[in-house]
Tab-separated table of C-alpha atoms in Angstrom:
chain	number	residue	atom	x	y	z
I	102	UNK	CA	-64.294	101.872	27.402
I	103	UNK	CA	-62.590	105.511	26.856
I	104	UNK	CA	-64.457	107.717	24.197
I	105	UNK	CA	-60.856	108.022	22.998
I	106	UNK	CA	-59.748	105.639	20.256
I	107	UNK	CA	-56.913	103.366	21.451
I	108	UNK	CA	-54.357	103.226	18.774
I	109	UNK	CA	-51.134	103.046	18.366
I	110	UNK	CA	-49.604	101.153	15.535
I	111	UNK	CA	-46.588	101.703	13.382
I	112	UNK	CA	-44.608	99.177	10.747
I	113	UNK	CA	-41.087	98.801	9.467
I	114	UNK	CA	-39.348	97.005	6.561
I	115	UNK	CA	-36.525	98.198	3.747
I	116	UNK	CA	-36.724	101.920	1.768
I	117	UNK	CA	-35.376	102.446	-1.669
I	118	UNK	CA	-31.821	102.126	-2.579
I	119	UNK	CA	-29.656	105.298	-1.429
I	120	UNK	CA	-26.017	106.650	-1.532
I	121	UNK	CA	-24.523	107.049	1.696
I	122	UNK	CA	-23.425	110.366	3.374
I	123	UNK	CA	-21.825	110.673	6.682
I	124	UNK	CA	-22.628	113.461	8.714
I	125	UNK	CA	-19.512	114.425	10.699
I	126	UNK	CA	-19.429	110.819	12.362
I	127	UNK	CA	-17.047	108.000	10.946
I	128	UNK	CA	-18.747	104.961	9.355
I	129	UNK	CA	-19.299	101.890	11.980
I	130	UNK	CA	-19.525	98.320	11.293
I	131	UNK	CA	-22.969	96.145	13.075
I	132	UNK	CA	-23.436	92.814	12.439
I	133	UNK	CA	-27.150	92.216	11.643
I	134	UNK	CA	-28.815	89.258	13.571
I	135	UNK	CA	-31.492	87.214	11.680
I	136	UNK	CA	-32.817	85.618	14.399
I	137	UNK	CA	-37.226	84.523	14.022
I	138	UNK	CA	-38.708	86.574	17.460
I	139	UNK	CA	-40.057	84.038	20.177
I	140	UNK	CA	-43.932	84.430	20.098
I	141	UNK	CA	-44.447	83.729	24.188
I	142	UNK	CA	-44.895	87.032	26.497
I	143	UNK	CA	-42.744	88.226	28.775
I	144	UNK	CA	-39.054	86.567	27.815
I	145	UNK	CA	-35.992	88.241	29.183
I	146	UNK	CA	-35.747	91.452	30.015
I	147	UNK	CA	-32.509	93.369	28.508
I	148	UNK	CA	-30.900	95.431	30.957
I	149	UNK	CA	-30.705	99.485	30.823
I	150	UNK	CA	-26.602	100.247	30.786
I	151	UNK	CA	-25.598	101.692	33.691
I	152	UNK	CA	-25.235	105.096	31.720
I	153	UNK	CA	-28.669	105.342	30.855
I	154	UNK	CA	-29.919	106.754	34.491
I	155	UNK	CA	-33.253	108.604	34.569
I	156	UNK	CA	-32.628	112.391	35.708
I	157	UNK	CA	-35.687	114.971	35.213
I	158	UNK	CA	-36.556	115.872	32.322
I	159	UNK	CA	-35.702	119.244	30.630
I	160	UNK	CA	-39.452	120.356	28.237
I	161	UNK	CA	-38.124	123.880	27.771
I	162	UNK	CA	-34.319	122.627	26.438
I	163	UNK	CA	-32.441	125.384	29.047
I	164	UNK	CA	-30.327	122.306	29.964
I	165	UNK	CA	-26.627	122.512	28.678
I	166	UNK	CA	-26.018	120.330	25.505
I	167	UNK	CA	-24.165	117.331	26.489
I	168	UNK	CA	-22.820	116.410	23.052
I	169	UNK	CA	-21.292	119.734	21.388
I	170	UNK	CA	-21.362	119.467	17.867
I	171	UNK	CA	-17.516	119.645	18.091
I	172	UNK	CA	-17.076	116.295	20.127
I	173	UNK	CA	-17.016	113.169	19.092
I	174	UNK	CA	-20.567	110.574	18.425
I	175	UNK	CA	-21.799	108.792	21.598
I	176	UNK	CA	-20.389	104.841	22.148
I	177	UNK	CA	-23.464	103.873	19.637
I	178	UNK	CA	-22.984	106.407	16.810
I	179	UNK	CA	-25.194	109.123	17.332
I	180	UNK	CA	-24.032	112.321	16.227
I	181	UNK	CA	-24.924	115.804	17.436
I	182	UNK	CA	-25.773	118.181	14.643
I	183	UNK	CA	-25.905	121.773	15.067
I	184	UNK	CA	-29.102	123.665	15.082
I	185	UNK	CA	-29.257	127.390	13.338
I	186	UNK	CA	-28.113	130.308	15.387
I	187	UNK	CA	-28.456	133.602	15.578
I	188	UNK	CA	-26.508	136.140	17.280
I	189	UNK	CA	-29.422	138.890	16.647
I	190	UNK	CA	-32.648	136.865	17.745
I	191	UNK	CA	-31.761	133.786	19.492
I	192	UNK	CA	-34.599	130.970	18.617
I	193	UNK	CA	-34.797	127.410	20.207
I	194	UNK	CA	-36.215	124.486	17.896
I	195	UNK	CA	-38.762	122.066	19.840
I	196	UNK	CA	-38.808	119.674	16.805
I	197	UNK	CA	-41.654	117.702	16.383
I	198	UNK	CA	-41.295	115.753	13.511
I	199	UNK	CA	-38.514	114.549	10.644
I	200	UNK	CA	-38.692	113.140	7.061
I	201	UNK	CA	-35.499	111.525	5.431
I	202	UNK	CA	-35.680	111.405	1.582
I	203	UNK	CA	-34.195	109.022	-0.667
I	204	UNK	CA	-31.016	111.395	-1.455
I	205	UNK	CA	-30.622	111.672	2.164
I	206	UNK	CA	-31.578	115.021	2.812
I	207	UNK	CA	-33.668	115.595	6.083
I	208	UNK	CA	-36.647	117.807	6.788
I	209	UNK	CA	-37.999	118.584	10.190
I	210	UNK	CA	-40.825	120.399	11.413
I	211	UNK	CA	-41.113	122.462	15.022
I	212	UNK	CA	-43.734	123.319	17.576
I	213	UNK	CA	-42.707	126.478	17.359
I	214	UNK	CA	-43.857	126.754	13.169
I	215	UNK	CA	-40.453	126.049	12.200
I	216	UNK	CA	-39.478	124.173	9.051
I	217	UNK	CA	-35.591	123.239	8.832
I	218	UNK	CA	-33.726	121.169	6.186
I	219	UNK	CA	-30.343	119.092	5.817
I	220	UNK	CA	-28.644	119.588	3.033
I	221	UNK	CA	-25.794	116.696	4.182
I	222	UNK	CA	-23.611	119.560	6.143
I	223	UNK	CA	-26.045	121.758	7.701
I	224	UNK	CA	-29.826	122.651	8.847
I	225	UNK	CA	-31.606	125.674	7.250
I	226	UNK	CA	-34.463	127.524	7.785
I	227	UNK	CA	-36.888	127.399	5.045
I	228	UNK	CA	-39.932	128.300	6.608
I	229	UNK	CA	-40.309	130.913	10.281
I	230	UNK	CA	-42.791	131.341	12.740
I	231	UNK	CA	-45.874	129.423	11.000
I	232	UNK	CA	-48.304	127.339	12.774
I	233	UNK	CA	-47.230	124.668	15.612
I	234	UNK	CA	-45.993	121.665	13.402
I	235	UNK	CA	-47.070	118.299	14.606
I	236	UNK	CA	-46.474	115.861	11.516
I	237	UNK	CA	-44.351	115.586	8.458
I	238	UNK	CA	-43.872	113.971	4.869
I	239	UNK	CA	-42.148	114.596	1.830
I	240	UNK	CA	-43.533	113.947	-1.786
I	241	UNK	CA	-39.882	114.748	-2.935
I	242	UNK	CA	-37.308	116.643	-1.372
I	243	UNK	CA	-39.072	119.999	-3.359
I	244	UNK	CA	-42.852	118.794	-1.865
I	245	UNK	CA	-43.491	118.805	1.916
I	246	UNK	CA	-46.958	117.998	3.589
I	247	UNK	CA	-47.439	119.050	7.179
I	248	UNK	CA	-49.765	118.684	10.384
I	249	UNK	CA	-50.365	121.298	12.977
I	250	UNK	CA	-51.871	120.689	16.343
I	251	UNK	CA	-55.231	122.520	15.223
I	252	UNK	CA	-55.444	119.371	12.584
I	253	UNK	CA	-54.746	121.693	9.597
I	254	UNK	CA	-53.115	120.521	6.553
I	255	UNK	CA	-50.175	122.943	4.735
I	256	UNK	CA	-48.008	122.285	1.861
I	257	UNK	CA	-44.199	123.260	1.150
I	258	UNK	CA	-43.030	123.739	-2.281
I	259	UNK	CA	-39.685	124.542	-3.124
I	260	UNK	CA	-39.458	126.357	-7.522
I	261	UNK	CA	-36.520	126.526	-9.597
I	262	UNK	CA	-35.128	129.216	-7.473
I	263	UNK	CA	-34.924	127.076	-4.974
I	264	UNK	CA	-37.235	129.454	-3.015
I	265	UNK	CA	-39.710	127.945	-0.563
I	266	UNK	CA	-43.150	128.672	-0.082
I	267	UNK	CA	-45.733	127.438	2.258
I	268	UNK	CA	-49.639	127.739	2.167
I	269	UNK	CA	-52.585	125.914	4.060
I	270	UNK	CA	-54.232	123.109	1.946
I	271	UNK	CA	-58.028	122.561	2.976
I	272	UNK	CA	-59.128	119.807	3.837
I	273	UNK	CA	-62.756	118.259	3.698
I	274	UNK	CA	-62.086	117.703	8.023
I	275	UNK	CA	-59.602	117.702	10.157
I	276	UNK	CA	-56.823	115.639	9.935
I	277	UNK	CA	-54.035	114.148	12.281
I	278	UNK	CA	-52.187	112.708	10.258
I	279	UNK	CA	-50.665	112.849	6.481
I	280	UNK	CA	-48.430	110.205	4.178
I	281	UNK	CA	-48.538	109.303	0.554
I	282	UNK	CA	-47.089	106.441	-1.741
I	283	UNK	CA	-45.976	108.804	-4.064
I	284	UNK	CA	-46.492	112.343	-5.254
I	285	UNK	CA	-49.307	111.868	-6.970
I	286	UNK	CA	-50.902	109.295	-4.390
I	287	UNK	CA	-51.081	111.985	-1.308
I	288	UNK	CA	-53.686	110.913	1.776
I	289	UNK	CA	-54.569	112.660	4.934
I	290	UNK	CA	-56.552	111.076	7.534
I	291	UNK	CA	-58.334	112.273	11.074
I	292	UNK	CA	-62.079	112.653	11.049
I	293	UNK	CA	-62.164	111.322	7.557
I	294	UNK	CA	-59.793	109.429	5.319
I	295	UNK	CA	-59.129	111.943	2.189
I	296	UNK	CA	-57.087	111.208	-1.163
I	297	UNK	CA	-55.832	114.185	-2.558
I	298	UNK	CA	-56.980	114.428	-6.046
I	299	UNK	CA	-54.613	118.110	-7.177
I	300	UNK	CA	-54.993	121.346	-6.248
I	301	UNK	CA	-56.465	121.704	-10.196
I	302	UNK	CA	-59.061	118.900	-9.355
I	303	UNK	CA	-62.481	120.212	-9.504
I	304	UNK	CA	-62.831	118.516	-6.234
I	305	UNK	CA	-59.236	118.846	-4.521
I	306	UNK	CA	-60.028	115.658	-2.293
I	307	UNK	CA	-62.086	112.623	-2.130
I	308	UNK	CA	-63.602	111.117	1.127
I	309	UNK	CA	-62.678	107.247	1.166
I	310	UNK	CA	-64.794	105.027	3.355
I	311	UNK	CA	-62.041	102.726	5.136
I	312	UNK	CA	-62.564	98.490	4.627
I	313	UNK	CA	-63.270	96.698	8.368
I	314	UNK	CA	-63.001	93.448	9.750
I	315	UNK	CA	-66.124	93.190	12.212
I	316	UNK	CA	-69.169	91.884	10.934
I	317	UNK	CA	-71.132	94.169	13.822
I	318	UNK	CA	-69.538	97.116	13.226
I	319	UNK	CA	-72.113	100.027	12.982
I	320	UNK	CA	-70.591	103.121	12.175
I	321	UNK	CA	-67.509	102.102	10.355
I	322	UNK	CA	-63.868	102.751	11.169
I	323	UNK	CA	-61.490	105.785	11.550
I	324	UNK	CA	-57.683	106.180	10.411
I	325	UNK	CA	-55.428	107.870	12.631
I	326	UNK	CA	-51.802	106.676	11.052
I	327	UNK	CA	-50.491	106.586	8.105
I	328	UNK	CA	-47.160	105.458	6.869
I	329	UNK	CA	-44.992	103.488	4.157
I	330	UNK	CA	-42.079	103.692	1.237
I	331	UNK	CA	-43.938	103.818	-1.791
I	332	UNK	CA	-47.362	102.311	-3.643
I	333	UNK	CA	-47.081	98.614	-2.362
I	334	UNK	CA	-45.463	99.362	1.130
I	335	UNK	CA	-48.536	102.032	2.467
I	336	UNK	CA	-50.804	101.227	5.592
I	337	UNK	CA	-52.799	103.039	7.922
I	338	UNK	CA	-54.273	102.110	11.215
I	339	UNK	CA	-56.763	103.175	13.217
I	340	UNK	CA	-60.193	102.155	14.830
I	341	UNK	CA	-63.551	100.524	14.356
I	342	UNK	CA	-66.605	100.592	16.291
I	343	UNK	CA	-69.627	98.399	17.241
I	344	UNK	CA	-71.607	101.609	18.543
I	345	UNK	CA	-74.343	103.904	16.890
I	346	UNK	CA	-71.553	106.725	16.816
I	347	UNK	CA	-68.269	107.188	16.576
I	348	UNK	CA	-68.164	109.404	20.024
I	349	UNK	CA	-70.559	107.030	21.387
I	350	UNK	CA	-68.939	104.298	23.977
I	351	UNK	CA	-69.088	101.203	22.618
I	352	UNK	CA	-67.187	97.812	21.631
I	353	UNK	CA	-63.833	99.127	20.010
I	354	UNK	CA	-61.284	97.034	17.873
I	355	UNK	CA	-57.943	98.175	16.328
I	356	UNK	CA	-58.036	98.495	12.554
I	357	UNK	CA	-55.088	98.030	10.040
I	358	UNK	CA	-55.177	98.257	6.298
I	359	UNK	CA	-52.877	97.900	3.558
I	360	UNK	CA	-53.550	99.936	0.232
I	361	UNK	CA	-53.483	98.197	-3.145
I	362	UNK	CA	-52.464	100.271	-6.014
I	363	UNK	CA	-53.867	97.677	-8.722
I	364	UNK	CA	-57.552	96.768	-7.804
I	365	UNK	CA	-60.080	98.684	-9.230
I	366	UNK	CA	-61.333	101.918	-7.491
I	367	UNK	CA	-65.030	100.810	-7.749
I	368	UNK	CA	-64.280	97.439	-5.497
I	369	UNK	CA	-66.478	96.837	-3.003
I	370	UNK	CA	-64.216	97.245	-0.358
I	371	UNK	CA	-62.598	100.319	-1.385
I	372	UNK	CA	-65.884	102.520	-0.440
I	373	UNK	CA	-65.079	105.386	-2.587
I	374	UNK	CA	-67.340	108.089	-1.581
I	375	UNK	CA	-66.695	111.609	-3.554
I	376	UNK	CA	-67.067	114.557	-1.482
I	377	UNK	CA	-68.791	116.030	-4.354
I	378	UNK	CA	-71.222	114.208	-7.019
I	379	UNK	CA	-69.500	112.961	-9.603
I	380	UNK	CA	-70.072	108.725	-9.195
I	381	UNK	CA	-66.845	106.738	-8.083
I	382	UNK	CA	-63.508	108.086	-8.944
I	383	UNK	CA	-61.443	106.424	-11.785
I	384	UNK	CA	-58.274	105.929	-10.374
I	385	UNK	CA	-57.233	102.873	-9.348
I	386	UNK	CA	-56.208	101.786	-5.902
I	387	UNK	CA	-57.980	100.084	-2.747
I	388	UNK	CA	-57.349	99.807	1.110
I	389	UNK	CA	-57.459	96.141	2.429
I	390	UNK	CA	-58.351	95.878	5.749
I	391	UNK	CA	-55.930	93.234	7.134
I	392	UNK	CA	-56.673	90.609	10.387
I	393	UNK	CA	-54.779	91.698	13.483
I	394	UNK	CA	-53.710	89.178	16.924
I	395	UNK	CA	-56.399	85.996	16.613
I	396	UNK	CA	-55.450	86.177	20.360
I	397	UNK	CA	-57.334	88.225	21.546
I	398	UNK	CA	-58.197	91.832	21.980
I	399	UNK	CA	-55.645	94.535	21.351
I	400	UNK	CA	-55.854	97.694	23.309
I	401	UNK	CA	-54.480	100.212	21.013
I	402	UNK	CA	-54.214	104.150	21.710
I	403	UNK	CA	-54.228	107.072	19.649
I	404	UNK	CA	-51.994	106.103	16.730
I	405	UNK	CA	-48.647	108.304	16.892
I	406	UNK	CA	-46.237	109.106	14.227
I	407	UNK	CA	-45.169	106.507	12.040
I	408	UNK	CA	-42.581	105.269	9.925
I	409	UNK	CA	-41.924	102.183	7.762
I	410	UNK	CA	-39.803	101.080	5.077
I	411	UNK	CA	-40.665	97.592	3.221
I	412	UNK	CA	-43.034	96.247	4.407
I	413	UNK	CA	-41.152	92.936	6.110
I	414	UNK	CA	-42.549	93.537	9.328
I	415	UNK	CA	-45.334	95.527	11.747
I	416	UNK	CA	-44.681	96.899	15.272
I	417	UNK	CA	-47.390	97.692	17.139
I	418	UNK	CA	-47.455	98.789	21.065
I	419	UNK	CA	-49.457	96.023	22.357
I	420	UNK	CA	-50.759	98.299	25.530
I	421	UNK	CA	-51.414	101.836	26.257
I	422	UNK	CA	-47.838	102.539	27.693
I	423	UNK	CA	-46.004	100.589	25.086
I	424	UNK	CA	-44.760	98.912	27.880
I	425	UNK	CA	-44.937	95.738	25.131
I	426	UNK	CA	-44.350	95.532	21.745
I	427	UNK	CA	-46.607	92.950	19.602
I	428	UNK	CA	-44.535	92.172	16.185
I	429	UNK	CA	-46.021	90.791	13.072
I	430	UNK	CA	-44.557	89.174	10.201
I	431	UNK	CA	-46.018	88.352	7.048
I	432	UNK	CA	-47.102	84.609	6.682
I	433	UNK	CA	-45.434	82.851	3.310
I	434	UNK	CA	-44.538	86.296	2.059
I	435	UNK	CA	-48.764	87.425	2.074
I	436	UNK	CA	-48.870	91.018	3.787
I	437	UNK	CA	-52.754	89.886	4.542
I	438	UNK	CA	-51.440	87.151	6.915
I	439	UNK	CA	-49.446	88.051	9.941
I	440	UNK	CA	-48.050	85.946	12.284
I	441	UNK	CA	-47.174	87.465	16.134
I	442	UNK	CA	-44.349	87.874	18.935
I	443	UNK	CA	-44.555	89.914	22.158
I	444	UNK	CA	-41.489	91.584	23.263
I	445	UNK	CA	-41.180	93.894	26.477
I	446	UNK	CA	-39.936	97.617	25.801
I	447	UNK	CA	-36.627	98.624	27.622
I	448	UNK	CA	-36.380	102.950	27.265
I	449	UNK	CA	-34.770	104.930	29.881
I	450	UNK	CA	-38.093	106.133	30.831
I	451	UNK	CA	-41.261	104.104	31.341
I	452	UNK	CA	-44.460	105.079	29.423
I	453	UNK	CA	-42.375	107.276	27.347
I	454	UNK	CA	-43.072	106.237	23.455
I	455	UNK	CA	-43.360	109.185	21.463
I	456	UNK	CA	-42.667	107.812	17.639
I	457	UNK	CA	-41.143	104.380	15.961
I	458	UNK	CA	-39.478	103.544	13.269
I	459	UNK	CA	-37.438	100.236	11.662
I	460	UNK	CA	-35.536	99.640	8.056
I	461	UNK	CA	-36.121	96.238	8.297
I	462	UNK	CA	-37.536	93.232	11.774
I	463	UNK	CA	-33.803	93.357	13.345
I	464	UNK	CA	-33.910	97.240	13.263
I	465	UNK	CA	-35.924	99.252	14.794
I	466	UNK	CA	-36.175	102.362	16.956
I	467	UNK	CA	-38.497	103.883	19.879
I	468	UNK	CA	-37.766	107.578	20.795
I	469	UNK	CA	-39.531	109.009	24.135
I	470	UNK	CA	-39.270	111.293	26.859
I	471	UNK	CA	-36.418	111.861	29.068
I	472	UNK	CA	-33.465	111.342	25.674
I	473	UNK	CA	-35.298	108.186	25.347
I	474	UNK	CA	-33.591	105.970	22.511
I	475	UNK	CA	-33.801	102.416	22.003
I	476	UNK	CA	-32.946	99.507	19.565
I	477	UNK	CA	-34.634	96.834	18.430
I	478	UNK	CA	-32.011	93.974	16.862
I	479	UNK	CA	-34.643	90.996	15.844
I	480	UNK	CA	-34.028	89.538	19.439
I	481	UNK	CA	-34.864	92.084	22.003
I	482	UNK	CA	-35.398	96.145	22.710
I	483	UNK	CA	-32.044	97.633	24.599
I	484	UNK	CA	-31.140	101.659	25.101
I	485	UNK	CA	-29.339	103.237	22.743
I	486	UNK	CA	-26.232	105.481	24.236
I	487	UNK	CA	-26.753	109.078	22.855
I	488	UNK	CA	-23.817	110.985	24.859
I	489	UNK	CA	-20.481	110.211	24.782
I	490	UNK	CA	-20.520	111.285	28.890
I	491	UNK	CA	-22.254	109.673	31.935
I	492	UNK	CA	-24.847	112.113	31.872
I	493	UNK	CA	-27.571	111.315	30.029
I	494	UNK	CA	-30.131	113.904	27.608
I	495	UNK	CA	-33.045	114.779	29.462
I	496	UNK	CA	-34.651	116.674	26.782
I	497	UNK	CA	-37.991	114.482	25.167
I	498	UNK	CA	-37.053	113.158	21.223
I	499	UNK	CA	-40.422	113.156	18.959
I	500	UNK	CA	-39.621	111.804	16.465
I	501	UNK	CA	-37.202	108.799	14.818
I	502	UNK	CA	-36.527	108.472	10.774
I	503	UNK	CA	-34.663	107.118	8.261
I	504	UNK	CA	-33.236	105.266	4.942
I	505	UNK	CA	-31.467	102.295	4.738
I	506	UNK	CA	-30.399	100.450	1.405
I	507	UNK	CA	-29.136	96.973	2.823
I	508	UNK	CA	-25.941	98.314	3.363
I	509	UNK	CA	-25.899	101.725	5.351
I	510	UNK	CA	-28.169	102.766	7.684
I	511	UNK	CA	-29.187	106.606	7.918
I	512	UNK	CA	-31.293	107.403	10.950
I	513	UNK	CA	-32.510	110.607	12.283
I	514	UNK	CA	-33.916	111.676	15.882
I	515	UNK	CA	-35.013	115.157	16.751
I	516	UNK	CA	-36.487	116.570	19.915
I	517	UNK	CA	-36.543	119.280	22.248
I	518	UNK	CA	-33.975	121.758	20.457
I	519	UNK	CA	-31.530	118.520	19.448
I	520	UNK	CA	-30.878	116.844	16.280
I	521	UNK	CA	-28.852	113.336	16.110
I	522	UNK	CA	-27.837	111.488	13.617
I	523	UNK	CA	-26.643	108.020	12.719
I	524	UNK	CA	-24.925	106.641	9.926
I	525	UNK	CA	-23.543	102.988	9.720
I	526	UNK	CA	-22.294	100.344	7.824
I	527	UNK	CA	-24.483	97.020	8.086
């Protein structure tokens, strides 16, 4: 077995009521199918649309745009929103990564050290030429926690002035990932899991031993993902190994766990391990380590950007291409319990997964390579039309999130130098 952990695991369920706001595109009407998932492999295939024709794709965004901001959405409500310009220095956005809060403003984050943010009618820059941006999440829509590719944590805060500022937070190791049930509940995860205690803590963070489900695991597990809505809708996935080391090769098993904001710190299973002396930390709150597929083993690799909302419902990629999608829902309401379908993954591209994320089982996204955007409606995966032409977008999308309060939906996708955005009616 790779050295490499194999994970990749993200969930979906329903965010916290919003107000809607249409940006530029009229309101649509979907009908919303409540249909249980079959749990045998394979199943029918959905088709790709005829319009959704692979053509090469286009990393460095020198491609013409082939929605103008000025045109109408595509055929499934995606809308093109412009991207800052300059006349005096010219700058392209690769965006990497994008947070939707509550009120419906957007955030999203750039390889290039770019942070922009929707304000409902337009992007802004709020923060220039930093470090290549990788992840993003919002404690509010004044708090921003970020990612770059050298696994270095920073932190956006936004004062009365309405003034940003941005400034690396250190970190006990480096991290891949970073999510939080709340403001005060921040957690960043990579070669350790770390709960962020304040930057007036004594000790800013404290090192968390994750829970496992292997009764021969040696060294423990890892968490690479981290995602949720709030303090009972927050999870994390990752890794566990039966192996002297963690870069050793060895037996490897996925690992999910669910966090519990009411059981006592000083559980067993919450391995609470300061960073500093000090004995167990007071506050309360454990990570449950939750059974995955009794089927048999699941492959996972590298966990990737996640997003959830609820908590009805996990997606995981079932393979290393994602060329399968293993879905679990809760068993008589128990998040501990999951029962399992297998669907197959339609995108324009194969092996092209980049990021995932659902408001609820009969509504989720993938986003990929090659303008890769498809829909999950609680029956099977089908592309999503982003153009309102026969050519398709051959520029990669990162990243997929969004809001939804049972009655509008409020989804974001950003990629290579392109934002869209979709707001409907359920």
């Amino acid at each position: 077995m790779s050295r490499r952990v194999r994970v990749m695991l993200w969930m979906l369920g329903v965010p916290a009521a919003v107000s809607g706001v249409a940006a530029g595109c009229a309101n649509a009407e979907e009908q919303w199918h409540e249909t249980t998932p079959s749990l045998e492999d394979g199943g029918v295939v959905p088709t790709v649309p005829d319009d959704a024709a692979v053509v090469p794709e286009d990393p460095d965004g020198d491609a013409p745009d082939v929605l103008e901001p000025t045109r109408a959405c595509s055929y499934d409500h995606w809308c093109p929103t412009p991207l800052p310009k300059s006349v005096e220095s010219p700058k392209k956005y690769d965006l990497r990564a994008v947070w939707v809060a509550p009120n419906h403003e957007a955030f999203a984050a750039s390889y290039g050290g770019d942070v922009l943010a929707w304000d409902g009618v337009a992007w802004k820059e709020i923060y220039a030429d930093g470090p290549r941006f990788l992840r993003i999440w919002g404690a509010s829509t004044t708090e921003l926690w970020l990612v770059t590719e050298t696994q270095r944590l920073f932190r956006g805060t936004k004062n009365a002035a309405n003034v940003w500022s941005f400034a690396e937070v250190p970190t006990p190791g480096p991290v891949s990932t970073v999510w939080g049930a709340s403001a005060s509940e921040v957690w960043a995860s990579g070669a350790g899991l770390f709960r962020w205690n304040g930057e007036a803590a004594a000790e800013p963070w404290t090192e968390v031993t994750p829970p496992t489900t292997l009764s021969d695991v040696i060294v423990g597990g890892r968490i690479y993902s981290l995602w949720g809505t709030g303090p009972n809708d927050f999870w994390g996935s990752g890794a566990q190994w039966s192996a002297p080391c963690f870069d050793c090769d060895g037996p490897q098993r996925a690992l999910l766990v669910r966090w519990d904001p009411n059981a006592p710190a000083t559980e067993l299973d919450a391995g609470v391990e300061p960073v500093a002396d000090g004995g167990a930390s007071a506050r309360r709150g454990a990570w449950k380590a939750v059974a995955l597929d009794p089927r048999g083993n699941i492959d996972f690799y590298q966990a990737k950007a996640s997003g959830s909302a609820g908590g009805q419902a996990q997606v995981m990629c079932r393979d290393r291409y994602c060329l399968q999608t293993l879905h679990a829902m809760p068993v008589d309401g128990s998040p501990d319990e999951l029962s399992f379908s297998v669907f197959p993954v339609v995108m324009v591209a194969d092996r092209a997964v980049n990021a995932i994320w659902g408001s609820r089982p009969d509504d989720v996204w993938l986003v990929g390579k090659q303008g890769s955007v498809s829909h999950f409606d609680g029956t099977a995966w089908s592309v999503s039309r982003i153009t309102n032409t026969d050519t398709p977008i051959a520029r990669p999308m990162y990243s997929v999130h969004g809001i939804t309060d049972g009655t509008q939906s409020d989804v974001w996708v950003v990629g290579n130098n392109i934002t869209l955005h979709r707001t409907v009616t359920q």
